[in-house]
Amino acid sequence: MTTADIEKVMFCDYGLLMPKTSIVKPFSYSASPQRLQSKMLSFKLTTDIIDLLQENGKDSTKGQHGIHLYIANMASVCTERRLNVNASAKLYMPYRLQLKINGALEPTLLQASGMYARPIDVTSLVQQKSDYTNRIDITYMSKHPLIIALILTIQHTPQSLSAHIHKSNLSTVEQVRRQFFKAQSDDDDIIDEGALVNLKCPLGLSRIKAPCRAKQCQHLQCFDCVTFLQFYSKIAQWKCPVCSIAIKSWHDLIADSYFEEILQNTSENDEQVYIDPSGDWKLKKDAENLRISNKEKTNKRPLEVEDVDAVDLSDLSNLRGHGFGRNKQQRTDVVDLTLDSDEDDCEDVDDLPPMTQEEIDMLDELETDEFVLA
């Protein structure tokens, strides 16, 4: 890497600690795997930096400024930049490292391997005077060449970083609607059925006040930004408490205006809302009442009309085989020759029941044998 390339190197965040401005630009140190190397750097603080440092502690909701020494492995930086020219340099700790700031030994350094890499806070040992030349003596042993920078940092509080995210990474109501809800689109990624959403944070189990989620999350459910940052401020690997997807840093978090609008229009006692596919929402209890009402309406069915087989009215004898047509139907009078005249007069023919199909068949047989009376 050229000197110009090295000076453009940006370092990654460390929890809620963010590099802000270089006091001493990144520079390279050669590898020294078998013996200690000593280097010295000197610098003066500008009045602007001094003013920021002196503001520390006056407002607990704002981030606190400091001065940190950052170290990276040059070989790793080169590899990362070949894949992504804008990649941030990961922190690295040489096997042996000792610092003296203005003659005073930095007390927190441990003889540790690279897995314990962290920015080194030298704020308390730096003279905050614009006309004073500060000096840092660096003694190290490393099998890799190093990139070292002295940087003005800001140590955010969860509250201050949440406010910063709301200002810089805000997703508007319209953007959320386009991402999650149907308009005239058939996109499979868009919600095609309603869903219940909790207004309580899955981490703190209290009502969400600063709704946020990760950019890569595919769910509408949010968590509270302040609670999330408090929980993960001391943890290196972050993940979404809803879907467990990896979150690289706070830069991946976005504030959600749509969810914020729901919170503003619900009471502290409301815990869940139902959101339909178009993006309209209602309280869970209202959605349940509407569902019950719709179910009752569905259960009220109209009277069903039973289909009846068609009957050829041109032949009235066909009515004998159906359940209707028993009133004034024409029938054939049959005389039983075994009865005498007295028995014949004892029963009125009109009071006889309709002929059955079996009787009709018998009548057909009699007609064949010419026994029917005219």
Short mmCIF file of C-alpha atoms in Angstrom, two decimals, residues 83 87 112 121 132 169 204 207 230 236 243 255 262 271 273 335 345 347:
data_model
loop_
_atom_site.label_atom_id
_atom_site.label_comp_id
_atom_site.label_asym_id
_atom_site.label_seq_id
_atom_site.Cartn_x
_atom_site.Cartn_y
_atom_site.Cartn_z
CA LEU A 83 -12.58 -7.31 -1.86
CA ALA A 87 -13.92 -1.78 3.93
CA ALA A 112 -2.30 -10.46 24.72
CA ASP A 121 -7.82 5.19 25.42
CA TYR A 132 1.53 21.84 24.10
CA ASN A 169 -31.03 6.25 9.30
CA GLY A 204 -36.83 -5.33 27.55
CA ARG A 207 -43.38 -0.69 25.53
CA GLN A 230 -27.75 -1.14 26.18
CA ALA A 236 -18.98 -8.03 20.07
CA CYS A 243 -35.18 -13.10 13.62
CA ALA A 255 -35.54 3.90 12.74
CA ILE A 262 -48.66 3.36 15.49
CA GLU A 271 -49.89 -4.30 23.58
CA VAL A 273 -52.14 -4.31 16.82
CA VAL A 335 -114.48 -53.88 -10.35
CA ASP A 345 -122.07 -50.55 -2.45
CA GLU A 347 -117.43 -48.44 -0.06
#
